[in-house]
Short mmCIF file of C-alpha atoms in Angstrom, two decimals:
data_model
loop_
_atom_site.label_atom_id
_atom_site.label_comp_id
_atom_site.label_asym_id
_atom_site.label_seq_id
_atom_site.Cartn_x
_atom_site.Cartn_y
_atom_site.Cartn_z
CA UNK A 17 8.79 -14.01 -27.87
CA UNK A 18 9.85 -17.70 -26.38
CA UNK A 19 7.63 -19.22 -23.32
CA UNK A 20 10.45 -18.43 -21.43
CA UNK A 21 10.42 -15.02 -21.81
CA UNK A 22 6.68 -14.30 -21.17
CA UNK A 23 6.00 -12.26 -17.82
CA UNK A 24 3.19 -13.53 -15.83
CA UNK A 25 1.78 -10.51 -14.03
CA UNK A 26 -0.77 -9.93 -11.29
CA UNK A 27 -2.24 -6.88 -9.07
CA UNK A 28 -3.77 -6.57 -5.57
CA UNK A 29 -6.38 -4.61 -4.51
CA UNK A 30 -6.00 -3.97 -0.58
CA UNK A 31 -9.62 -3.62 0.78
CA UNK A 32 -10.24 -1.53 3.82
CA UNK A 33 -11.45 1.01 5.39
CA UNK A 34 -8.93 0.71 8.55
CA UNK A 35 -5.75 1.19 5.95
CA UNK A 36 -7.45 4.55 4.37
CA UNK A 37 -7.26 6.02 7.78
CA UNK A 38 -3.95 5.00 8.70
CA UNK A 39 -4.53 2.84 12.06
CA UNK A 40 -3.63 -0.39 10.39
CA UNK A 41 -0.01 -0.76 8.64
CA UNK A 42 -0.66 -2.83 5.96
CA UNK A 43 1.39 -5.50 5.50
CA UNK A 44 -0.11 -7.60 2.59
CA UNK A 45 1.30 -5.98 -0.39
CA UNK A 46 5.08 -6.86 0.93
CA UNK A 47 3.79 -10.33 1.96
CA UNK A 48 2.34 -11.19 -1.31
CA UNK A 49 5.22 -9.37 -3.54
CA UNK A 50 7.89 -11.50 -2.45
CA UNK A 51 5.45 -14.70 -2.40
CA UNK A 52 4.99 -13.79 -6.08
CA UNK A 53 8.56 -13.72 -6.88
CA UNK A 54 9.17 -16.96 -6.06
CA UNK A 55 5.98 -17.90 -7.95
CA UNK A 56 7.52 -16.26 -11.46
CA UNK A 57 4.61 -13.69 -11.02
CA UNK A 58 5.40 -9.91 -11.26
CA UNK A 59 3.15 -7.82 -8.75
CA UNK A 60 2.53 -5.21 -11.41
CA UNK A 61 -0.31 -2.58 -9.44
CA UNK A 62 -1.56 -2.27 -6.22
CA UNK A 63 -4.69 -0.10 -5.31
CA UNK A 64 -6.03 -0.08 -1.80
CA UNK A 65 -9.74 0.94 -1.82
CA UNK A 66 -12.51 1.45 1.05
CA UNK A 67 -15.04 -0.40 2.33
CA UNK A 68 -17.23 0.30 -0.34
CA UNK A 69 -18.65 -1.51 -3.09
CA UNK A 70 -18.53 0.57 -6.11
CA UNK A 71 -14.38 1.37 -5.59
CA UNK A 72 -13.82 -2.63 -5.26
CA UNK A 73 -16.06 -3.05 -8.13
CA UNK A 74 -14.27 -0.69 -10.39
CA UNK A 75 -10.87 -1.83 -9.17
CA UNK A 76 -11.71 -5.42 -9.32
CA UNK A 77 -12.91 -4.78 -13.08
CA UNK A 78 -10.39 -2.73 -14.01
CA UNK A 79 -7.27 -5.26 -12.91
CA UNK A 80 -8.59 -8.43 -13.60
CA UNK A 81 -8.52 -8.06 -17.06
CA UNK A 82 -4.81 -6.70 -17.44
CA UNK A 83 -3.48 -8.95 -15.42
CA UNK A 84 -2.82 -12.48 -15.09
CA UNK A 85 -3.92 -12.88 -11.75
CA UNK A 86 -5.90 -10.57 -9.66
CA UNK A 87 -5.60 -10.70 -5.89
CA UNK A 88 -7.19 -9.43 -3.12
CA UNK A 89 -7.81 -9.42 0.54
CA UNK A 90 -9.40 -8.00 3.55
CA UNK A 91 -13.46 -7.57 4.12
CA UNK A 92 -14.21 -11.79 3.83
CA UNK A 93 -15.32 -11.93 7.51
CA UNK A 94 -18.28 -12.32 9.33
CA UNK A 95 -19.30 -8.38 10.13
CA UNK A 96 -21.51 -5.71 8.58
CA UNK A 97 -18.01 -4.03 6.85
CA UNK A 98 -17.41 -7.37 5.12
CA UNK A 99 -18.21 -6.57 1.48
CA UNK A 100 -16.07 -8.47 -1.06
CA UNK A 101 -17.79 -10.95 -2.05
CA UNK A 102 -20.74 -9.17 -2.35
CA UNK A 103 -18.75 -6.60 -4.47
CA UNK A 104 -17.13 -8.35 -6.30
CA UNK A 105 -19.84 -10.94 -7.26
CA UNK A 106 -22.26 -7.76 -8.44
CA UNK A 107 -18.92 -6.27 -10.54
CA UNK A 108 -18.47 -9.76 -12.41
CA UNK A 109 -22.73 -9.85 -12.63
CA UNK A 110 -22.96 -13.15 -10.93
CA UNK A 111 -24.99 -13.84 -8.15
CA UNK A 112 -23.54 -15.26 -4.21
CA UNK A 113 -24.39 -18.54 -3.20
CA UNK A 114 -23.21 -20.37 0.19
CA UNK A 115 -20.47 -22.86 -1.25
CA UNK A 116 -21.41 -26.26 0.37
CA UNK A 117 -17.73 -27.40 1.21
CA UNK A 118 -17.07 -23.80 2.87
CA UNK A 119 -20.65 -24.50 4.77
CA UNK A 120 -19.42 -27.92 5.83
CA UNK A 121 -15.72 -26.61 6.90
CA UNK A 122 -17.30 -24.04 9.08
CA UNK A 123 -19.40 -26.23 10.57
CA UNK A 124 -17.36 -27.99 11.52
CA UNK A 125 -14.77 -25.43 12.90
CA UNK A 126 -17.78 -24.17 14.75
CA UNK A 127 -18.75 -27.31 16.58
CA UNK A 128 -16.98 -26.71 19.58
CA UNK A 129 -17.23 -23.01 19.47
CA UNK A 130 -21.21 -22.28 19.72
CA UNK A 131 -22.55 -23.43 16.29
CA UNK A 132 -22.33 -22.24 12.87
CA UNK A 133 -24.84 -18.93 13.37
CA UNK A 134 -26.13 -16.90 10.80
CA UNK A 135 -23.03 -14.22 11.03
CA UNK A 136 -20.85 -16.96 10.90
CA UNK A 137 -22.30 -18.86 7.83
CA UNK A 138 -21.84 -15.27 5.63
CA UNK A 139 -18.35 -16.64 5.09
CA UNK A 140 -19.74 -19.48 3.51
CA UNK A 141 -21.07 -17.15 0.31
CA UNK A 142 -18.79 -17.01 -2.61
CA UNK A 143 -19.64 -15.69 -5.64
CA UNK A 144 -21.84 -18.12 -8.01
CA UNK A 145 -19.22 -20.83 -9.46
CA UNK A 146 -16.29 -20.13 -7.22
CA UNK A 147 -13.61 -22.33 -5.70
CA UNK A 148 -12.74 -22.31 -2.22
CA UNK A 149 -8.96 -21.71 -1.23
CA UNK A 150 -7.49 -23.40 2.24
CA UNK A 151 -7.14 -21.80 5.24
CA UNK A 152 -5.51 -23.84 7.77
CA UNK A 153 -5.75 -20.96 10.50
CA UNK A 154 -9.20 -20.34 10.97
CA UNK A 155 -12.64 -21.84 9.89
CA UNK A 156 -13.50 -19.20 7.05
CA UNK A 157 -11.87 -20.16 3.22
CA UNK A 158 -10.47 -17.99 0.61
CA UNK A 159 -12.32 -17.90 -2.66
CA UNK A 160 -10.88 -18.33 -6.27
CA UNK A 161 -13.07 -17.73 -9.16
CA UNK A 162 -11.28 -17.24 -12.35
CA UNK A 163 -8.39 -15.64 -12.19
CA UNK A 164 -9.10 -13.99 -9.12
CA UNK A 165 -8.06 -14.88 -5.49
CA UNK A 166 -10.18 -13.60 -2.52
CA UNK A 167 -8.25 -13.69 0.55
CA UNK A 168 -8.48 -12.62 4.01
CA UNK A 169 -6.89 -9.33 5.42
CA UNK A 170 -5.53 -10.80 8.84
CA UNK A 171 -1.66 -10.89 7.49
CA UNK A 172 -1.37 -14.75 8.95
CA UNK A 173 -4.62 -15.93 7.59
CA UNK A 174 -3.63 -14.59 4.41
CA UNK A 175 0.12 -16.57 4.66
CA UNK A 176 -1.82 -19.59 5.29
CA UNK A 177 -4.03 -19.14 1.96
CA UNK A 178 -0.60 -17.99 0.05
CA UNK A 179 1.07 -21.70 1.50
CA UNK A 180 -2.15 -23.43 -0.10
CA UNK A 181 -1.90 -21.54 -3.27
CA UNK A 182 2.05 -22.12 -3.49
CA UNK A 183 2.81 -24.15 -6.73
CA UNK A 184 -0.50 -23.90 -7.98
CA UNK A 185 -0.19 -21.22 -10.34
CA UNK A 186 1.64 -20.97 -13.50
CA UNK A 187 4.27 -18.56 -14.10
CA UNK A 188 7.19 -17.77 -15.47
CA UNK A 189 10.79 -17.22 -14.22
CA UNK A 190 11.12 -15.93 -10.83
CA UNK A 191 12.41 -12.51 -10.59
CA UNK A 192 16.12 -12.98 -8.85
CA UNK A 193 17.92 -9.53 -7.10
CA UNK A 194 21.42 -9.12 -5.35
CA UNK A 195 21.74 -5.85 -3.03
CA UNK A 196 25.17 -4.24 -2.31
CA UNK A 197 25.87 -0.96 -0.40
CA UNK A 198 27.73 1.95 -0.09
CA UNK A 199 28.39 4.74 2.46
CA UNK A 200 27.75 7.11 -0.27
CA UNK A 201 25.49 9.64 -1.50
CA UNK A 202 23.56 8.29 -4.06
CA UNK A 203 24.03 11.41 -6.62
CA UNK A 204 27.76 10.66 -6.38
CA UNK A 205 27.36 7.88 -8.16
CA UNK A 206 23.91 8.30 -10.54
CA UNK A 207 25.82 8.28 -13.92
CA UNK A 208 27.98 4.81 -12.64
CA UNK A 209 24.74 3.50 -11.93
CA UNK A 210 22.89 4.24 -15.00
CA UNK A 211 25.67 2.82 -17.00
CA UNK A 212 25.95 0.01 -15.19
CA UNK A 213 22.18 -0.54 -16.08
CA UNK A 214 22.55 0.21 -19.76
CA UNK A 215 25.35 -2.04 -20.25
CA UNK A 216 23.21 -5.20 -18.84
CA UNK A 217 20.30 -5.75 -20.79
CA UNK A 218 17.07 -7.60 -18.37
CA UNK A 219 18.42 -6.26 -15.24
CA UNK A 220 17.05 -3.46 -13.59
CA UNK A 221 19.03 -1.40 -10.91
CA UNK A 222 17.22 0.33 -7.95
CA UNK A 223 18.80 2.93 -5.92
CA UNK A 224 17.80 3.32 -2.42
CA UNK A 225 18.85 6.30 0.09
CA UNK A 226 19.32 6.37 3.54
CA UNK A 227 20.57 8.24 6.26
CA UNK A 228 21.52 6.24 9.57
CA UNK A 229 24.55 6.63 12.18
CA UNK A 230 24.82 9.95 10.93
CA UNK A 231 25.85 9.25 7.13
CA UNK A 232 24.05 9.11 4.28
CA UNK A 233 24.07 5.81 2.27
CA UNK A 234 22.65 3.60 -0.15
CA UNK A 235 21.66 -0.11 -1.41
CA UNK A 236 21.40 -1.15 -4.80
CA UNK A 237 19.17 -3.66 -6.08
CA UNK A 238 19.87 -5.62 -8.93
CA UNK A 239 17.11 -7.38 -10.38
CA UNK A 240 17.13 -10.00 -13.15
CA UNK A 241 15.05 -12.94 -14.07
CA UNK A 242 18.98 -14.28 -15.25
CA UNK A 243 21.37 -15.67 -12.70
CA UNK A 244 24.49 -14.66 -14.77
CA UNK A 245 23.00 -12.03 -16.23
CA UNK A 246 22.53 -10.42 -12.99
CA UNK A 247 26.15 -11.97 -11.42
CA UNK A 248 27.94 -10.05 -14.67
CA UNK A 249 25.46 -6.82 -13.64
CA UNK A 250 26.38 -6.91 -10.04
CA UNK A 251 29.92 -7.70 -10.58
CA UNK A 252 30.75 -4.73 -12.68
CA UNK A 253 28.85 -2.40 -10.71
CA UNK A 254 30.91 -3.28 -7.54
CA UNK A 255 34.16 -2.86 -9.36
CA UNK A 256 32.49 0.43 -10.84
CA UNK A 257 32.01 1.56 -7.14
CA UNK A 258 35.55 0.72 -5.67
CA UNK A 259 37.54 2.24 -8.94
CA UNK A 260 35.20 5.31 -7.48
CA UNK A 261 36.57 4.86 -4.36
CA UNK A 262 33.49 3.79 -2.61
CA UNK A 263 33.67 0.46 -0.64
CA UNK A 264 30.99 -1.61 -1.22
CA UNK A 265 29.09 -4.13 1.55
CA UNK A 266 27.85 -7.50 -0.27
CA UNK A 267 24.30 -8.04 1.30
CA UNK A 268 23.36 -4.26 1.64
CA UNK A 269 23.56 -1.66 4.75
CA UNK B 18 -25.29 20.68 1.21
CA UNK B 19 -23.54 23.02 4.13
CA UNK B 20 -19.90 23.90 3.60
CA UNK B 21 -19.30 21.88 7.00
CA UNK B 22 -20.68 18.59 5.24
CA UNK B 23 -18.63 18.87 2.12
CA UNK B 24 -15.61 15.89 2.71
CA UNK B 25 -12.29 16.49 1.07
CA UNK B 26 -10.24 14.09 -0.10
CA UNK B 27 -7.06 12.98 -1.45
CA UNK B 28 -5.58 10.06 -3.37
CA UNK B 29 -2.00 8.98 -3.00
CA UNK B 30 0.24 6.97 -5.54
CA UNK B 31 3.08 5.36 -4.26
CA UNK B 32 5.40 5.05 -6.87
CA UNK B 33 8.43 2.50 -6.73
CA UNK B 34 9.54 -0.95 -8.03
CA UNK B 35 11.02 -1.88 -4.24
CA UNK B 36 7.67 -2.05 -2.90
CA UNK B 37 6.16 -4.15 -5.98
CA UNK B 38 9.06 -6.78 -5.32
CA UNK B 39 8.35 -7.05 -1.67
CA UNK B 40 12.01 -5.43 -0.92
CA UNK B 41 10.63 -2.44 0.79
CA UNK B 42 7.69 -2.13 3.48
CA UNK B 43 5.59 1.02 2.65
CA UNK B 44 5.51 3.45 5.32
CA UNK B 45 4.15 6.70 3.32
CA UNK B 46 0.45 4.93 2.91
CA UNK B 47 -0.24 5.19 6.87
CA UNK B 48 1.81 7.97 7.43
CA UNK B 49 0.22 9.86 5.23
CA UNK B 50 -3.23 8.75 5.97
CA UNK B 51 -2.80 9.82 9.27
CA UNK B 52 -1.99 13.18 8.24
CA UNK B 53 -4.34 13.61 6.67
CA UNK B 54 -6.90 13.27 9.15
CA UNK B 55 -5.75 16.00 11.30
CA UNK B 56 -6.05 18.27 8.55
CA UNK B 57 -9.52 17.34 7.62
CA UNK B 58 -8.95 15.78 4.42
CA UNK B 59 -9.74 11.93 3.93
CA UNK B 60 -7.84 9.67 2.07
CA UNK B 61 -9.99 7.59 -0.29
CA UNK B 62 -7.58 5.95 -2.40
CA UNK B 63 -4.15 4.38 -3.03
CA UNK B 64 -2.44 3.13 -6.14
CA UNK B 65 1.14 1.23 -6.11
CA UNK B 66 2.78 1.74 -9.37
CA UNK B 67 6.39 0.56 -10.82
CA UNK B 68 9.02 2.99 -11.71
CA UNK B 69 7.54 3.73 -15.29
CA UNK B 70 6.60 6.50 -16.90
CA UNK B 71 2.91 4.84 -18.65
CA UNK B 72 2.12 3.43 -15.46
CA UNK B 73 2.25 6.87 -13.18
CA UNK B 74 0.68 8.61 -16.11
CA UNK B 75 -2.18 6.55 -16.07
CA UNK B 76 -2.67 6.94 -12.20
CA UNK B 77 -1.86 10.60 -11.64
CA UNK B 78 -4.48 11.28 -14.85
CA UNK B 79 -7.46 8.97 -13.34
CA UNK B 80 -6.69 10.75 -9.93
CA UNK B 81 -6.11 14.37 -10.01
CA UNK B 82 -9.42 14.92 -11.42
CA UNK B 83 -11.47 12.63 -8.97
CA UNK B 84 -9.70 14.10 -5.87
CA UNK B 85 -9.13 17.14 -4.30
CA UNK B 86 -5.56 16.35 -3.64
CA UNK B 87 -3.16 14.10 -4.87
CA UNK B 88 0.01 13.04 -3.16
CA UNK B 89 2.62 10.89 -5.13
CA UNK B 90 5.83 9.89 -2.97
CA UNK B 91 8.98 8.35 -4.47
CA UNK B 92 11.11 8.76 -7.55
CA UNK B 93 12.44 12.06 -7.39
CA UNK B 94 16.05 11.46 -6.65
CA UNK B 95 18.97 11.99 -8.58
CA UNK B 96 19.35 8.24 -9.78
CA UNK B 97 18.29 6.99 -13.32
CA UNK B 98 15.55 5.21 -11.50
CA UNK B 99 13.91 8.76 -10.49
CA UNK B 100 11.44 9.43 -13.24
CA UNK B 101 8.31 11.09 -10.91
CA UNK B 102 9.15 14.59 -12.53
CA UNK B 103 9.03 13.77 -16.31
CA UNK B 104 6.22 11.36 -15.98
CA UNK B 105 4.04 13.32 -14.33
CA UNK B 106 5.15 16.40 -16.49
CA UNK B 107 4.07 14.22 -19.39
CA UNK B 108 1.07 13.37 -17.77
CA UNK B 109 -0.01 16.71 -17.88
CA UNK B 110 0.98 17.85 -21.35
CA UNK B 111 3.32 20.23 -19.37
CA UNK B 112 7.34 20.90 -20.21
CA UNK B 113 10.34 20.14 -17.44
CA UNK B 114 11.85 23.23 -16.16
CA UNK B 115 14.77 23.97 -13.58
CA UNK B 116 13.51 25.93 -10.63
CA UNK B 117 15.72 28.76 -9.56
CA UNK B 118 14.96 28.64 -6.13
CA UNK B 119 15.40 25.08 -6.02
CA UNK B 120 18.63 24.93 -7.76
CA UNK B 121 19.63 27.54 -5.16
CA UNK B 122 18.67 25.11 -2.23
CA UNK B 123 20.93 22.48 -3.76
CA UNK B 124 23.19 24.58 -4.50
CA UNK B 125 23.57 25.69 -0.94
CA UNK B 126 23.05 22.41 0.46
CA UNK B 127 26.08 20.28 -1.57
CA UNK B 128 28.50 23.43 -1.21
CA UNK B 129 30.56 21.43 1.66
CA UNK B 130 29.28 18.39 0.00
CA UNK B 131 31.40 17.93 -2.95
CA UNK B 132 29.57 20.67 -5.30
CA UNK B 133 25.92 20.88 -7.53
CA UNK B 134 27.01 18.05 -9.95
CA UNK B 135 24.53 17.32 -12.99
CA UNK B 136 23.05 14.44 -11.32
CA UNK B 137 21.90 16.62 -8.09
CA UNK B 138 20.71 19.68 -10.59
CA UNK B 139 17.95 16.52 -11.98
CA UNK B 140 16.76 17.16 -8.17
CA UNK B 141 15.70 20.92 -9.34
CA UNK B 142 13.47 19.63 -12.10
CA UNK B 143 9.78 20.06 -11.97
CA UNK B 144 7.02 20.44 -14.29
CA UNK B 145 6.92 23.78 -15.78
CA UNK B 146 4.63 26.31 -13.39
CA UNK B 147 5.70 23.98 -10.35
CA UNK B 148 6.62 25.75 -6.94
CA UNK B 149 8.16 23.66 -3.74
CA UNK B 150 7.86 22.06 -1.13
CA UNK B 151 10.43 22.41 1.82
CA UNK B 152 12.55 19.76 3.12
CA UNK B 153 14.14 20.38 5.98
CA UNK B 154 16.11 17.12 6.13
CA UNK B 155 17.98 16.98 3.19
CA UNK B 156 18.65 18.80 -0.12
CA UNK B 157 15.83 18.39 -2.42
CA UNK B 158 12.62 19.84 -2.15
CA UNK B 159 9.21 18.49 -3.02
CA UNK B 160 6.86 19.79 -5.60
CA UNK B 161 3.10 21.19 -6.10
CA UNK B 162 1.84 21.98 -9.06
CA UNK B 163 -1.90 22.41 -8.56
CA UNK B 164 -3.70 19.96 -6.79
CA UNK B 165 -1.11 17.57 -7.02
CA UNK B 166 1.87 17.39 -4.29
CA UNK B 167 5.07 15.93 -5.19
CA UNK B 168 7.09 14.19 -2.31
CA UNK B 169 9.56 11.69 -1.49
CA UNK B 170 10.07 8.05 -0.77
CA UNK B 171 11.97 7.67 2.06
CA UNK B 172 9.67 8.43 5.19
CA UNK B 173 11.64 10.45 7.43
CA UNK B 174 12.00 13.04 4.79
CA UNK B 175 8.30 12.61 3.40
CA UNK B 176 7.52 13.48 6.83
CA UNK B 177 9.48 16.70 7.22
CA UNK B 178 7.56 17.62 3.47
CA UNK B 179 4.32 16.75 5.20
CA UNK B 180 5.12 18.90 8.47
CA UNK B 181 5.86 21.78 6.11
CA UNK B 182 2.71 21.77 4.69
CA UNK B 183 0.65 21.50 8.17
CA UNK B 184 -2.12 23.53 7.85
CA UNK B 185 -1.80 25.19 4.34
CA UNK B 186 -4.34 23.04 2.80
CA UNK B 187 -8.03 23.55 3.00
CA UNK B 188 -10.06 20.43 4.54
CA UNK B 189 -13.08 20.02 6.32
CA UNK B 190 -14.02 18.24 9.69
CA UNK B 191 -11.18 16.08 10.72
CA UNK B 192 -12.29 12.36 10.99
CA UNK B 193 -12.18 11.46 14.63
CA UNK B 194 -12.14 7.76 16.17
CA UNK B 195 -12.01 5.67 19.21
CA UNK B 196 -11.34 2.31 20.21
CA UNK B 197 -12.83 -0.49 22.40
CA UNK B 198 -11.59 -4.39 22.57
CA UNK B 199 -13.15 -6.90 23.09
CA UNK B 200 -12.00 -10.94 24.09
CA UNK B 201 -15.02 -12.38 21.48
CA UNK B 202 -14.66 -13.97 18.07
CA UNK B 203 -16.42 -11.31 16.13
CA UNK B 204 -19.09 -13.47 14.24
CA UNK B 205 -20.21 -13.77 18.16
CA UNK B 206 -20.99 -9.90 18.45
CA UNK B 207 -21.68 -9.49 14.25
CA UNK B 208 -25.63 -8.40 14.35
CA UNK B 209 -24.84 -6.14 17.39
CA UNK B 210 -21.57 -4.16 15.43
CA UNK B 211 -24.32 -3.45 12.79
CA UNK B 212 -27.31 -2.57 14.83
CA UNK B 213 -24.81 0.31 17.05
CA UNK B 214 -24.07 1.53 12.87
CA UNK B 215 -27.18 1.48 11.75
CA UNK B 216 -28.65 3.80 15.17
CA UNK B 217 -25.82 5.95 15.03
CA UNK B 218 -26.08 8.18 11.28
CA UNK B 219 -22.32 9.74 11.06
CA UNK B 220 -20.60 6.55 12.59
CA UNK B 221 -18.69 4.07 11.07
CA UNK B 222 -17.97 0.97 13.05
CA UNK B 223 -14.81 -1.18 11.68
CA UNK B 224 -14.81 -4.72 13.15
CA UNK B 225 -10.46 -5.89 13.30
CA UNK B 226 -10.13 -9.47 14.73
CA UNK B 227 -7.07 -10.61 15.72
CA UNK B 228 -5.52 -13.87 17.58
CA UNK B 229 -3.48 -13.43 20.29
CA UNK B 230 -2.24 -15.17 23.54
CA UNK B 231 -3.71 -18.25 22.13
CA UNK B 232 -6.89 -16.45 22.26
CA UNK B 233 -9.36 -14.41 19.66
CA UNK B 234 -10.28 -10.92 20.10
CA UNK B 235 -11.29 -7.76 18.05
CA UNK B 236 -11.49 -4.25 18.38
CA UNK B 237 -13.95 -2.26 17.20
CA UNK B 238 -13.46 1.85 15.40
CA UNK B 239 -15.86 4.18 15.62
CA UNK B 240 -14.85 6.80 12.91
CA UNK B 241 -17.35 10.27 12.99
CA UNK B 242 -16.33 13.92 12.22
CA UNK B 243 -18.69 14.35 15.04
CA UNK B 244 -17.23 14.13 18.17
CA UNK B 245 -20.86 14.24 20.11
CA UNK B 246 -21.67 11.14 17.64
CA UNK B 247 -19.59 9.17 18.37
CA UNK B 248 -19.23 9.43 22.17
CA UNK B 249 -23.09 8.33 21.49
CA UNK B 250 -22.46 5.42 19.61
CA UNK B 251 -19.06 4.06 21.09
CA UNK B 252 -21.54 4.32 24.14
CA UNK B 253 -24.19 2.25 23.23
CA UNK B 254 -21.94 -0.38 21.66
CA UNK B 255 -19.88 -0.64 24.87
CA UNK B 256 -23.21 -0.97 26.87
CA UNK B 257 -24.44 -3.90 24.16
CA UNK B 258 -21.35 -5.93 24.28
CA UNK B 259 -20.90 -5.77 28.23
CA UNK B 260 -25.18 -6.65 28.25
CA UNK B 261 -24.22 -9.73 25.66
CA UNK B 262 -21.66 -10.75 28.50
CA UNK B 263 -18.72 -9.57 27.08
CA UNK B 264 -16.32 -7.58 29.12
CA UNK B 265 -14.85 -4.26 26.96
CA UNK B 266 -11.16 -2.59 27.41
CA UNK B 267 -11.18 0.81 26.28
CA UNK B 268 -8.81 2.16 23.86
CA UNK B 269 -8.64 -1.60 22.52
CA UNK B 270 -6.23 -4.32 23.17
#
C-alpha cells in the first residue's frame, strides 16, 4: 500500500457524567469529526464514559493503541469531578506532576482574578512527561502526551485547543463528500444506490431519511478521499435518480 | 444489598458513519439518556461505531453482557448502508429471519405507497428469535431480542420506539436532579462543591462552567435517587455559596 493510501485514524472518548444523564447535548464528537477531516484523520470510535476512573482508564487503554491518535475531553477543570488526568496518568502507570509552563500560564491568567489558589493550580497537573496544548480562551491548557490529546469539555475551549493543534498532526488525505437530495423514499431507490456504490470503488454512499413539510425525503452522501473519483460517483448517481424520475437538489434538502 | 439499591443500567451504541464524519449531530445519546432516567435505568455507557459489520460486533459483544440493557440506534433501513440486523445477528452466532408480523406491518404500511418491494421486505429482517418494537411513525419496526433493543437513527422515530416501550422495562429508583447557578468561576467555589459531596452519601454534585454575557458562571447538579437527599444537600450547598458571598439562581442560569 503507497503513503498515499494509508488512513490515519483516531477515536474520542467523551468524558462525563452530565452527557450519561442527558442534560448536556454533546457537541464535541461533531466538532472534532469534521476538524479531523480536514486534518486527513478518520474519527474511527467514539465512547463516552462517566466520571469515573476505571471506565476512562479502560477506554483510554483500549483506543490508544488502535488508533493513531486518541482524543479526549471534558473533566480537565478545577472541581472534585475533574478526573482525567488523574485517570488517565494511573491507566498509562505514570505518575502527575504540575507542568511548570501550565503553572506559569495560570498564574498569570490568575493575576488579576484573585491568585492562582490551590483549586486553580490542579489544572496545572499533567501526567509525568506531557506537553501542554494552547488554549487561547481561558487560563487552563490542554495536555498531549504521546499520541493522546487531553482537551477540555466546554465546546469553545475545546475549538480553541483544535485551532492550536490545526496542522500539527500528520495525516493523510482528507476525506472529501458531495450531498444531493431527493423528495423520495429512500427504499425506492436502495438497489440505484447500491449500484451506484459498487460501480465506484473508494467512495462510500450514505443514505439519510427524513420526513419534513409533510414528505418523506432523503440526502445522499458521497464520500471519497478522490475528487474525481467522487465527481464520476456523484455524477452517475444523479443521472441514476432523474432516469428514475426523481429530481435531484445539488447541496441536499 | 436491598432490591431498592440494586442500579440498572444500559449501554447504547450509536451506529452510523454520518456522525463519525461530523455530517450529522447525534440526538439519540441525550434523548435516550433522558429516558432512561424516568424509567429507572442509568445509562453508563456510549460507543460511536461506523457502518461495519466488525466494528458493531465488537461493541454489541463487550456490551450486552456488562449491561442490563443495550440500545443500538441506526442502520436498519432499507439502503445498502443498513447493516444493524446482520451484524448484530452475527454477533450473536444467531441466523436472519423475516418476521411475519413485521412483514405484515410493511406490508400494510406501503400498500398506497407503491407496494412491499424487496428493498422494504430487508426492513422485516431480524435476528432469528427477535420480536418488535412498534413504530408508530413510519413503516418499520424496531427489534428486541433479549436484552438488547434494536431502534432507529432518525430521532423523531427513535422516539416514538422509545414511547412504545414506556414502562415495559424493569429499572430501579429513577435518578433525580436539580439545579442551582451561580455568577463564580468555579475554581472560586472548588473545595466547597466537594465538601457539600462528601456530607451528602447518595449525591453527586457535577460542577458545568460556562462563559456568558462576557461573564463566567457555572451551575452545579445534584443527581440522587433520593429525593429527601438531595433536597438536603442542594440545601446546604446553596447556603455555602450564598455564606462565601455568592448570590445562587435556582434552577441554574
Amino acid at each position: 500500500m503507497g503513503a498515499r493510501e494509508r488512513i490515519w485514524t483516531a477515536a474520542l472518548i467523551v468524558i462525563g457524567d452530565e452527557i450519561l444523564s442527558g442534560r448536556t447535548q454533546d457537541r464535541n464528537i461533531a466538532q472534532i469529526a469534521s476538524w479531523l477531516n480536514v486534518q486527513g484523520i478518520r474519527l474511527r470510535e467514539v465512547r463516552v464514559v462517566a466520571d469515573d476512573s476505571d471506565a476512562i482508564g479502560e477506554a483510554v487503554n483500549a483506543l490508544r493503541a488502535r488508533n493513531d491518535y486518541l482524543f479526549t475531553t471534558g473533566g480537565i477543570g478545577p472541581t472534585h469531578d475533574d478526573i482525567t488526568v488523574d485517570a488517565i496518568a494511573m491507566a498509562l502507570g505514570v505518575g502527575v506532576e504540575v507542568h511548570p509552563a501550565a503553572r506559569a500560564m495560570l498564574a498569570g491568567y490568575y493575576e488579576t482574578r484573585g491568585g492562582l489558589t490551590e483549586a486553580r493550580l490542579r489544572m496545572a497537573r499533567v501526567p509525568a512527561g506531557a506537553d501542554l496544548i494552547e488554549n487561547r480562551m481561558s487560563g487552563a491548557p490542554g495536555i498531549r502526551l504521546g499520541n493522546i490529546f487531553i482537551m477540555a469539555g466546554v465546546p469553545h475551549i475545546t475549538a480553541g485547543m483544535l485551532e492550536a493543534l490545526t496542522g500539527t498532526l500528520e495525516g493523510g488525505a482528507p476525506l472529501l463528500s458531495a450531498q444531493i437530495g431527493c423528495w423520495v423514499a429512500e427504499s425506492e431507490i436502495a438497489d440505484l444506490l447500491s449500484e451506484a456504490e459498487r460501480s465506484h470503488d473508494g467512495c462510500q454512499i450514505g443514505s439519510y431519511p427524513f420526513f419534513r413539510e409533510g414528505r418523506v425525503g432523503a440526502n445522499f452522501v458521497v464520500r471519497s478521499t478522490s475528487q474525481a473519483g467522487l465527481d464520476a460517483c456523484m455524477a452517475d448517481l444523479k443521472a441514476a435518480l432523474e432516469k428514475a424520475g426523481w429530481p435531484t437538489i445539488a447541496g441536499g434538502i
